[in-house]
Amino acid sequence: DQQVKQNSPSLSVQEGRISILNCDYTNSMFDYFLWYKKYPAEGPTFLISISSIKDKNEDGRFTVFLNKSAKHLSLHIVPSQPGDSAVYFCAASEGNYGQNFVFGPGTRLSVLP
Amino acid sequence: EAGVTQSPTHLIKTRGQQATLRCSPISGHTSVYWYQQALGLGLQFLLWYDEGEERNRGNFPPRFSGRQFPNYSSELNVNALELEDSALYLCASSFPTGHNQPQHFGDGTRLSIL
């Protein structure tokens, strides 16, 4: 049973527009959430995180929103750039001890020039 | 600052053999994590080492094992290799747990079983 879901395998967005990547989770004990970006032949690169005490965290063009009641988080990229084309993974962990991140299956973002 | 380094980049083995994958964490990181990414699947947690001890393991058989050395580098050993072990194995490191800390990944070892 997938605890972290990314229901859109792929997403295409025009350059300069907003990209919204979604992630849902089922484990209400998750309290730390992260987004990673992965290019082919490279390891995932940490993008941004949010703890459950917040509902929004922003870092430059990247903003993560957390809706705990809906068990949903999203990553907004504004404006989208062709270099943002990659696979994006959502990850979650439970508690302060034992950071066994549970990863979603990923969403492939294509930013079209 | 050097990132997480993994070796080898590629490894080709045959069924029944044993494979050893290596990982050097970012300086100052004491926790090392191993993940398996099979083709078309997400990252599956394998093992977590901290201060030389195995702290947790994912839902993998005992033939997946490893260790962490005093310098915090780590090895992942896979015994009695099976075809389905073909995957990208990713190592990540982080500062000590107890705080919400992101994990930083290496570029992985691609293990191919023939």
mmCIF file of C-alpha atoms in Angstrom:
data_model
loop_
_atom_site.group_PDB
_atom_site.id
_atom_site.type_symbol
_atom_site.label_atom_id
_atom_site.label_comp_id
_atom_site.label_asym_id
_atom_site.label_seq_id
_atom_site.Cartn_x
_atom_site.Cartn_y
_atom_site.Cartn_z
ATOM 1 C CA ASP A 1 0.000 0.000 0.000
ATOM 2 C CA GLN A 2 1.526 3.285 -1.154
ATOM 3 C CA GLN A 3 1.754 5.722 1.715
ATOM 4 C CA VAL A 4 2.890 8.560 -0.544
ATOM 5 C CA LYS A 5 1.157 9.036 -3.858
ATOM 6 C CA GLN A 6 1.842 11.225 -6.838
ATOM 7 C CA ASN A 7 -1.073 10.560 -9.094
ATOM 8 C CA SER A 8 0.232 12.437 -12.113
ATOM 9 C CA PRO A 9 3.051 10.502 -13.784
ATOM 10 C CA SER A 10 3.784 13.455 -16.030
ATOM 11 C CA LEU A 11 3.061 17.149 -16.454
ATOM 12 C CA SER A 12 3.816 19.587 -19.278
ATOM 13 C CA VAL A 13 3.943 23.327 -18.720
ATOM 14 C CA GLN A 14 4.858 26.288 -20.885
ATOM 15 C CA GLU A 15 7.987 28.216 -19.952
ATOM 16 C CA GLY A 16 7.178 31.165 -17.697
ATOM 17 C CA ARG A 17 3.953 29.644 -16.413
ATOM 18 C CA ILE A 18 3.320 28.018 -13.036
ATOM 19 C CA SER A 19 4.014 24.324 -12.474
ATOM 20 C CA ILE A 20 1.983 22.640 -9.746
ATOM 21 C CA LEU A 21 3.012 19.180 -8.632
ATOM 22 C CA ASN A 22 0.773 17.328 -6.212
ATOM 23 C CA CYS A 23 1.359 14.699 -3.578
ATOM 24 C CA ASP A 24 -1.014 12.864 -1.254
ATOM 25 C CA TYR A 25 -0.189 10.758 1.760
ATOM 26 C CA THR A 26 -2.113 8.336 3.911
ATOM 27 C CA ASN A 27 -0.060 8.145 7.123
ATOM 28 C CA SER A 28 -1.281 10.841 9.508
ATOM 29 C CA MET A 29 1.901 10.379 11.558
ATOM 30 C CA PHE A 30 4.060 11.903 8.818
ATOM 31 C CA ASP A 31 5.323 15.254 10.027
ATOM 32 C CA TYR A 32 8.158 16.184 7.692
ATOM 33 C CA PHE A 33 7.828 16.482 3.952
ATOM 34 C CA LEU A 34 10.321 17.121 1.206
ATOM 35 C CA TRP A 35 10.549 17.563 -2.530
ATOM 36 C CA TYR A 36 13.432 16.264 -4.581
ATOM 37 C CA LYS A 37 14.295 16.798 -8.224
ATOM 38 C CA LYS A 38 16.039 14.143 -10.265
ATOM 39 C CA TYR A 39 17.764 14.449 -13.613
ATOM 40 C CA PRO A 40 18.646 11.323 -15.616
ATOM 41 C CA ALA A 41 21.849 9.600 -14.481
ATOM 42 C CA GLU A 42 22.026 11.750 -11.337
ATOM 43 C CA GLY A 43 20.873 11.253 -7.784
ATOM 44 C CA PRO A 44 17.875 13.163 -6.420
ATOM 45 C CA THR A 45 18.615 16.738 -5.412
ATOM 46 C CA PHE A 46 16.921 18.207 -2.355
ATOM 47 C CA LEU A 47 14.690 21.150 -3.269
ATOM 48 C CA ILE A 48 12.563 22.232 -0.339
ATOM 49 C CA SER A 49 11.006 20.847 2.814
ATOM 50 C CA ILE A 50 8.213 21.641 5.212
ATOM 51 C CA SER A 51 7.399 20.448 8.700
ATOM 52 C CA SER A 52 3.873 19.796 9.837
ATOM 53 C CA ILE A 53 3.823 22.879 12.040
ATOM 54 C CA LYS A 54 3.748 25.037 8.914
ATOM 55 C CA ASP A 55 1.414 25.210 5.968
ATOM 56 C CA LYS A 56 3.726 27.008 3.559
ATOM 57 C CA ASN A 57 7.430 27.275 2.895
ATOM 58 C CA GLU A 58 9.000 29.340 0.175
ATOM 59 C CA ASP A 59 12.464 29.322 -1.373
ATOM 60 C CA GLY A 60 12.930 31.464 -4.424
ATOM 61 C CA ARG A 61 10.805 30.138 -7.260
ATOM 62 C CA PHE A 62 9.739 27.108 -5.213
ATOM 63 C CA THR A 63 6.872 27.069 -2.717
ATOM 64 C CA VAL A 64 5.532 24.044 -0.905
ATOM 65 C CA PHE A 65 2.028 24.047 0.554
ATOM 66 C CA LEU A 66 0.849 21.554 3.147
ATOM 67 C CA ASN A 67 -2.799 20.788 3.888
ATOM 68 C CA LYS A 68 -2.719 18.432 6.848
ATOM 69 C CA SER A 69 -6.452 17.884 7.037
ATOM 70 C CA ALA A 70 -6.476 16.737 3.411
ATOM 71 C CA LYS A 71 -3.137 14.943 3.739
ATOM 72 C CA HIS A 72 -2.014 16.789 0.652
ATOM 73 C CA LEU A 73 0.988 18.821 -0.330
ATOM 74 C CA SER A 74 1.922 20.606 -3.475
ATOM 75 C CA LEU A 75 5.000 22.159 -5.015
ATOM 76 C CA HIS A 76 4.598 25.350 -6.996
ATOM 77 C CA ILE A 77 7.327 26.495 -9.375
ATOM 78 C CA VAL A 78 6.964 30.065 -10.604
ATOM 79 C CA PRO A 79 8.053 30.910 -13.219
ATOM 80 C CA SER A 80 8.835 27.551 -14.764
ATOM 81 C CA GLN A 81 12.071 27.285 -16.725
ATOM 82 C CA PRO A 82 13.247 24.642 -19.219
ATOM 83 C CA GLY A 83 15.954 23.614 -16.721
ATOM 84 C CA ASP A 84 13.196 22.581 -14.322
ATOM 85 C CA SER A 85 12.381 19.640 -16.591
ATOM 86 C CA ALA A 86 13.070 16.614 -14.412
ATOM 87 C CA VAL A 87 11.348 13.990 -12.292
ATOM 88 C CA TYR A 88 10.058 15.369 -9.001
ATOM 89 C CA PHE A 89 9.696 13.129 -5.965
ATOM 90 C CA CYS A 90 7.661 13.883 -2.897
ATOM 91 C CA ALA A 91 8.922 12.283 0.342
ATOM 92 C CA ALA A 92 7.623 12.072 3.896
ATOM 93 C CA SER A 93 8.913 10.919 7.236
ATOM 94 C CA GLU A 94 7.494 10.269 10.660
ATOM 95 C CA GLY A 95 8.827 11.598 13.889
ATOM 96 C CA ASN A 96 12.174 12.963 14.878
ATOM 97 C CA TYR A 97 13.806 9.569 15.091
ATOM 98 C CA GLY A 98 14.272 7.203 12.223
ATOM 99 C CA GLN A 99 14.186 9.316 9.143
ATOM 100 C CA ASN A 100 13.000 6.583 6.859
ATOM 101 C CA PHE A 101 11.793 8.744 4.084
ATOM 102 C CA VAL A 102 8.913 7.273 2.137
ATOM 103 C CA PHE A 103 9.055 8.423 -1.453
ATOM 104 C CA GLY A 104 6.295 8.849 -3.970
ATOM 105 C CA PRO A 105 6.680 7.370 -7.455
ATOM 106 C CA GLY A 106 7.561 10.714 -9.006
ATOM 107 C CA THR A 107 6.107 13.120 -11.557
ATOM 108 C CA ARG A 108 7.983 13.919 -14.745
ATOM 109 C CA LEU A 109 7.790 17.656 -15.421
ATOM 110 C CA SER A 110 8.457 18.939 -18.924
ATOM 111 C CA VAL A 111 8.781 22.694 -19.317
ATOM 112 C CA LEU A 112 8.303 23.614 -22.947
ATOM 113 C CA PRO A 113 10.115 26.647 -24.390
ATOM 114 C CA GLU B 1 31.968 20.942 -0.306
ATOM 115 C CA ALA B 2 32.138 17.439 -1.779
ATOM 116 C CA GLY B 3 28.805 15.722 -2.142
ATOM 117 C CA VAL B 4 27.922 12.113 -1.494
ATOM 118 C CA THR B 5 30.119 9.874 -3.620
ATOM 119 C CA GLN B 6 29.288 6.343 -4.670
ATOM 120 C CA SER B 7 31.358 3.671 -6.356
ATOM 121 C CA PRO B 8 31.355 1.986 -8.696
ATOM 122 C CA THR B 9 29.108 3.841 -11.124
ATOM 123 C CA HIS B 10 28.126 0.628 -12.845
ATOM 124 C CA LEU B 11 28.416 -2.977 -11.723
ATOM 125 C CA ILE B 12 27.611 -6.063 -13.762
ATOM 126 C CA LYS B 13 27.179 -9.393 -12.002
ATOM 127 C CA THR B 14 25.613 -12.752 -12.667
ATOM 128 C CA ARG B 15 22.992 -14.582 -10.672
ATOM 129 C CA GLY B 16 24.277 -16.027 -7.407
ATOM 130 C CA GLN B 17 27.245 -13.688 -7.152
ATOM 131 C CA GLN B 18 27.802 -11.099 -4.470
ATOM 132 C CA ALA B 19 27.986 -7.340 -4.976
ATOM 133 C CA THR B 20 29.559 -4.649 -2.828
ATOM 134 C CA LEU B 21 28.603 -1.011 -3.268
ATOM 135 C CA ARG B 22 30.374 1.845 -1.520
ATOM 136 C CA CYS B 23 29.344 5.261 -0.313
ATOM 137 C CA SER B 24 31.152 8.238 1.202
ATOM 138 C CA PRO B 25 28.886 10.752 2.937
ATOM 139 C CA ILE B 26 29.165 14.504 2.991
ATOM 140 C CA SER B 27 31.686 15.666 5.565
ATOM 141 C CA GLY B 28 29.975 16.113 8.931
ATOM 142 C CA HIS B 29 27.128 13.756 8.103
ATOM 143 C CA THR B 30 26.970 10.703 10.327
ATOM 144 C CA SER B 31 23.813 9.085 8.977
ATOM 145 C CA VAL B 32 23.921 7.057 5.783
ATOM 146 C CA TYR B 33 20.890 5.647 4.003
ATOM 147 C CA TRP B 34 20.586 3.164 1.161
ATOM 148 C CA TYR B 35 17.718 3.064 -1.313
ATOM 149 C CA GLN B 36 16.852 0.842 -4.251
ATOM 150 C CA GLN B 37 15.219 2.263 -7.350
ATOM 151 C CA ALA B 38 14.118 -0.482 -9.680
ATOM 152 C CA LEU B 39 13.159 0.408 -13.238
ATOM 153 C CA GLY B 40 9.881 2.301 -13.325
ATOM 154 C CA LEU B 41 9.526 2.325 -9.556
ATOM 155 C CA GLY B 42 10.129 4.893 -6.847
ATOM 156 C CA LEU B 43 12.848 4.848 -4.239
ATOM 157 C CA GLN B 44 12.512 2.002 -1.758
ATOM 158 C CA PHE B 45 14.233 2.406 1.606
ATOM 159 C CA LEU B 46 16.798 -0.317 2.280
ATOM 160 C CA LEU B 47 18.989 0.508 5.269
ATOM 161 C CA TRP B 48 19.914 3.307 7.639
ATOM 162 C CA TYR B 49 23.227 3.521 9.485
ATOM 163 C CA ASP B 50 24.180 6.039 12.105
ATOM 164 C CA GLU B 51 27.327 6.126 14.219
ATOM 165 C CA GLY B 52 28.327 2.715 12.940
ATOM 166 C CA GLU B 53 25.094 0.999 13.889
ATOM 167 C CA GLU B 54 22.242 -0.264 11.740
ATOM 168 C CA ARG B 55 19.255 1.768 12.958
ATOM 169 C CA ASN B 56 16.535 0.507 10.672
ATOM 170 C CA ARG B 57 15.971 -1.551 7.572
ATOM 171 C CA GLY B 58 13.267 -1.663 4.962
ATOM 172 C CA ASN B 59 11.301 -4.629 3.725
ATOM 173 C CA PHE B 60 14.192 -6.430 2.055
ATOM 174 C CA PRO B 61 15.557 -9.952 2.638
ATOM 175 C CA PRO B 62 18.608 -10.528 4.876
ATOM 176 C CA ARG B 63 20.874 -11.033 1.868
ATOM 177 C CA PHE B 64 20.871 -7.227 1.698
ATOM 178 C CA SER B 65 23.241 -6.075 4.387
ATOM 179 C CA GLY B 66 25.833 -3.454 5.004
ATOM 180 C CA ARG B 67 28.001 -1.671 7.462
ATOM 181 C CA GLN B 68 29.239 1.756 8.371
ATOM 182 C CA PHE B 69 32.886 2.428 9.077
ATOM 183 C CA PRO B 70 34.394 4.741 11.721
ATOM 184 C CA ASN B 71 34.846 7.442 9.062
ATOM 185 C CA TYR B 72 31.068 7.169 8.381
ATOM 186 C CA SER B 73 31.505 5.703 4.908
ATOM 187 C CA SER B 74 29.329 2.721 4.197
ATOM 188 C CA GLU B 75 29.126 -0.472 2.195
ATOM 189 C CA LEU B 76 26.036 -2.218 0.902
ATOM 190 C CA ASN B 77 26.436 -5.937 0.292
ATOM 191 C CA VAL B 78 23.999 -7.988 -1.709
ATOM 192 C CA ASN B 79 24.506 -11.740 -1.560
ATOM 193 C CA ALA B 80 23.097 -14.463 -3.806
ATOM 194 C CA LEU B 81 22.184 -11.947 -6.481
ATOM 195 C CA GLU B 82 18.882 -12.425 -8.268
ATOM 196 C CA LEU B 83 17.724 -10.942 -11.569
ATOM 197 C CA GLU B 84 15.257 -8.663 -9.781
ATOM 198 C CA ASP B 85 18.121 -7.040 -7.875
ATOM 199 C CA SER B 86 18.945 -5.135 -11.061
ATOM 200 C CA ALA B 87 18.349 -1.530 -10.067
ATOM 201 C CA LEU B 88 19.882 1.825 -9.270
ATOM 202 C CA TYR B 89 21.172 1.839 -5.702
ATOM 203 C CA LEU B 90 21.279 5.266 -4.150
ATOM 204 C CA CYS B 91 23.115 6.308 -1.043
ATOM 205 C CA ALA B 92 22.161 9.402 0.932
ATOM 206 C CA SER B 93 23.604 11.088 3.980
ATOM 207 C CA SER B 94 22.364 13.574 6.536
ATOM 208 C CA PHE B 95 23.307 15.228 9.783
ATOM 209 C CA PRO B 96 22.444 13.213 12.897
ATOM 210 C CA THR B 97 18.781 12.486 13.305
ATOM 211 C CA GLY B 98 16.739 13.993 16.081
ATOM 212 C CA HIS B 99 16.042 16.996 13.901
ATOM 213 C CA ASN B 100 14.233 17.293 10.618
ATOM 214 C CA GLN B 101 17.094 17.029 8.173
ATOM 215 C CA PRO B 102 17.029 16.509 4.424
ATOM 216 C CA GLN B 103 18.964 13.636 2.992
ATOM 217 C CA HIS B 104 21.498 14.390 0.278
ATOM 218 C CA PHE B 105 21.978 11.794 -2.419
ATOM 219 C CA GLY B 106 24.841 10.484 -4.476
ATOM 220 C CA ASP B 107 24.447 9.667 -8.151
ATOM 221 C CA GLY B 108 23.983 5.970 -7.495
ATOM 222 C CA THR B 109 25.413 2.644 -8.572
ATOM 223 C CA ARG B 110 23.645 0.924 -11.435
ATOM 224 C CA LEU B 111 23.701 -2.806 -10.669
ATOM 225 C CA SER B 112 22.895 -5.107 -13.561
ATOM 226 C CA ILE B 113 22.380 -8.833 -13.038
ATOM 227 C CA LEU B 114 22.829 -11.028 -16.085
#
